[in-house]
Amino acid sequence: MGDLLVLAILLIIVALIIRSMIRDKKAGRSPLCGGDCKECGGICHQVPTKEDTKNSR
């Protein structure tokens, strides 16, 4: 009986996490980027230039 209770609690927690991730996705937020570009320098929003693609080969 205790195993079922623990399983039910874990399933509820996982469902809440997935629900939160879906809501964040719909709101345009990403788990990979917090949207605070002063922390990372905005590297996730930069588009590679032609020079960058030439140097990477």
Short mmCIF file of N, CA and C in Angstrom, two decimals:
data_model
loop_
_atom_site.label_atom_id
_atom_site.label_comp_id
_atom_site.label_asym_id
_atom_site.label_seq_id
_atom_site.Cartn_x
_atom_site.Cartn_y
_atom_site.Cartn_z
N MET A 1 0.82 -1.19 0.00
CA MET A 1 0.00 0.00 0.00
C MET A 1 0.86 1.26 0.00
N GLY A 2 1.95 1.21 0.76
CA GLY A 2 2.86 2.36 0.81
C GLY A 2 3.52 2.64 -0.53
N ASP A 3 3.81 1.55 -1.27
CA ASP A 3 4.42 1.71 -2.59
C ASP A 3 3.51 2.47 -3.54
N LEU A 4 2.22 2.16 -3.48
CA LEU A 4 1.26 2.84 -4.34
C LEU A 4 1.16 4.33 -4.00
N LEU A 5 1.24 4.66 -2.73
CA LEU A 5 1.18 6.04 -2.31
C LEU A 5 2.40 6.81 -2.82
N VAL A 6 3.57 6.22 -2.69
CA VAL A 6 4.80 6.86 -3.19
C VAL A 6 4.74 7.01 -4.71
N LEU A 7 4.26 6.01 -5.40
CA LEU A 7 4.13 6.07 -6.85
C LEU A 7 3.16 7.17 -7.27
N ALA A 8 2.05 7.29 -6.57
CA ALA A 8 1.06 8.32 -6.88
C ALA A 8 1.66 9.72 -6.66
N ILE A 9 2.39 9.90 -5.60
CA ILE A 9 3.02 11.20 -5.32
C ILE A 9 4.04 11.53 -6.40
N LEU A 10 4.85 10.56 -6.81
CA LEU A 10 5.84 10.80 -7.87
C LEU A 10 5.17 11.14 -9.19
N LEU A 11 4.09 10.47 -9.52
CA LEU A 11 3.37 10.75 -10.76
C LEU A 11 2.79 12.16 -10.74
N ILE A 12 2.29 12.59 -9.60
CA ILE A 12 1.75 13.95 -9.49
C ILE A 12 2.87 14.98 -9.67
N ILE A 13 4.02 14.74 -9.08
CA ILE A 13 5.15 15.66 -9.20
C ILE A 13 5.61 15.75 -10.65
N VAL A 14 5.74 14.61 -11.31
CA VAL A 14 6.16 14.60 -12.72
C VAL A 14 5.14 15.31 -13.60
N ALA A 15 3.86 15.10 -13.34
CA ALA A 15 2.81 15.77 -14.12
C ALA A 15 2.88 17.28 -13.94
N LEU A 16 3.14 17.74 -12.73
CA LEU A 16 3.25 19.18 -12.47
C LEU A 16 4.47 19.78 -13.16
N ILE A 17 5.56 19.05 -13.19
CA ILE A 17 6.77 19.52 -13.87
C ILE A 17 6.51 19.64 -15.37
N ILE A 18 5.89 18.63 -15.96
CA ILE A 18 5.59 18.66 -17.39
C ILE A 18 4.62 19.79 -17.71
N ARG A 19 3.62 19.99 -16.87
CA ARG A 19 2.66 21.08 -17.06
C ARG A 19 3.37 22.43 -17.02
N SER A 20 4.30 22.59 -16.10
CA SER A 20 5.05 23.84 -16.01
C SER A 20 5.90 24.07 -17.25
N MET A 21 6.52 23.00 -17.76
CA MET A 21 7.34 23.12 -18.96
C MET A 21 6.50 23.50 -20.18
N ILE A 22 5.30 22.93 -20.28
CA ILE A 22 4.41 23.25 -21.40
C ILE A 22 3.96 24.71 -21.32
N ARG A 23 3.62 25.17 -20.13
CA ARG A 23 3.22 26.57 -19.96
C ARG A 23 4.37 27.51 -20.31
N ASP A 24 5.58 27.18 -19.88
CA ASP A 24 6.74 28.02 -20.20
C ASP A 24 6.97 28.06 -21.70
N LYS A 25 6.82 26.94 -22.37
CA LYS A 25 7.01 26.86 -23.82
C LYS A 25 5.99 27.74 -24.54
N LYS A 26 4.74 27.69 -24.11
CA LYS A 26 3.69 28.50 -24.72
C LYS A 26 3.92 29.99 -24.47
N ALA A 27 4.53 30.32 -23.33
CA ALA A 27 4.80 31.72 -22.98
C ALA A 27 6.08 32.23 -23.65
N GLY A 28 6.79 31.35 -24.36
CA GLY A 28 8.00 31.76 -25.06
C GLY A 28 9.27 31.66 -24.24
N ARG A 29 9.16 31.08 -23.06
CA ARG A 29 10.35 30.89 -22.22
C ARG A 29 10.94 29.53 -22.51
N SER A 30 12.24 29.44 -22.32
CA SER A 30 12.94 28.19 -22.60
C SER A 30 13.70 27.75 -21.36
N PRO A 31 13.76 26.45 -21.10
CA PRO A 31 14.56 25.99 -19.96
C PRO A 31 16.05 26.16 -20.18
N LEU A 32 16.47 26.32 -21.43
CA LEU A 32 17.89 26.46 -21.73
C LEU A 32 18.36 27.90 -21.64
N CYS A 33 17.46 28.84 -21.87
CA CYS A 33 17.83 30.24 -21.85
C CYS A 33 16.90 30.96 -20.90
N GLY A 34 17.47 31.57 -19.89
CA GLY A 34 16.66 32.29 -18.92
C GLY A 34 16.21 33.65 -19.41
N GLY A 35 16.70 34.08 -20.56
CA GLY A 35 16.31 35.36 -21.13
C GLY A 35 17.09 36.54 -20.56
N ASP A 36 18.05 36.29 -19.71
CA ASP A 36 18.85 37.35 -19.12
C ASP A 36 20.18 37.41 -19.85
N CYS A 37 20.22 38.19 -20.93
CA CYS A 37 21.38 38.19 -21.81
C CYS A 37 22.62 38.82 -21.19
N LYS A 38 22.47 39.57 -20.11
CA LYS A 38 23.66 40.12 -19.49
C LYS A 38 24.47 39.04 -18.78
N GLU A 39 23.84 37.90 -18.51
CA GLU A 39 24.55 36.78 -17.90
C GLU A 39 25.39 36.00 -18.91
N CYS A 40 24.85 35.82 -20.12
CA CYS A 40 25.55 35.00 -21.11
C CYS A 40 26.10 35.84 -22.28
N GLY A 41 25.82 37.12 -22.29
CA GLY A 41 26.29 37.96 -23.38
C GLY A 41 25.41 37.88 -24.61
N GLY A 42 24.27 37.24 -24.51
CA GLY A 42 23.34 37.14 -25.63
C GLY A 42 23.79 36.18 -26.71
N ILE A 43 24.65 35.25 -26.39
CA ILE A 43 25.20 34.33 -27.38
C ILE A 43 24.11 33.46 -28.01
N CYS A 44 23.03 33.22 -27.30
CA CYS A 44 21.98 32.36 -27.85
C CYS A 44 21.15 33.08 -28.91
N HIS A 45 21.25 34.40 -29.00
CA HIS A 45 20.46 35.15 -29.97
C HIS A 45 21.29 35.65 -31.15
N GLN A 46 22.57 35.32 -31.17
CA GLN A 46 23.43 35.80 -32.25
C GLN A 46 23.30 34.90 -33.47
N VAL A 47 23.24 35.52 -34.62
CA VAL A 47 23.17 34.80 -35.89
C VAL A 47 24.59 34.73 -36.45
N PRO A 48 25.06 33.54 -36.86
CA PRO A 48 26.43 33.44 -37.39
C PRO A 48 26.57 34.23 -38.70
N THR A 49 27.71 34.89 -38.83
CA THR A 49 27.99 35.64 -40.04
C THR A 49 28.67 34.73 -41.05
N LYS A 50 28.89 35.24 -42.27
CA LYS A 50 29.57 34.45 -43.29
C LYS A 50 30.99 34.12 -42.87
N GLU A 51 31.65 35.07 -42.19
CA GLU A 51 33.02 34.81 -41.72
C GLU A 51 33.06 33.69 -40.71
N ASP A 52 32.05 33.66 -39.81
CA ASP A 52 32.01 32.61 -38.82
C ASP A 52 31.86 31.24 -39.45
N THR A 53 31.06 31.14 -40.49
CA THR A 53 30.86 29.84 -41.14
C THR A 53 32.08 29.43 -41.94
N LYS A 54 32.82 30.41 -42.50
CA LYS A 54 34.04 30.08 -43.24
C LYS A 54 35.12 29.58 -42.30
N ASN A 55 35.25 30.21 -41.12
CA ASN A 55 36.30 29.83 -40.17
C ASN A 55 36.03 28.52 -39.49
N SER A 56 34.78 28.09 -39.46
CA SER A 56 34.46 26.85 -38.75
C SER A 56 34.76 25.61 -39.57
N ARG A 57 35.06 25.77 -40.84
CA ARG A 57 35.32 24.59 -41.69
C ARG A 57 36.72 24.14 -41.62
#
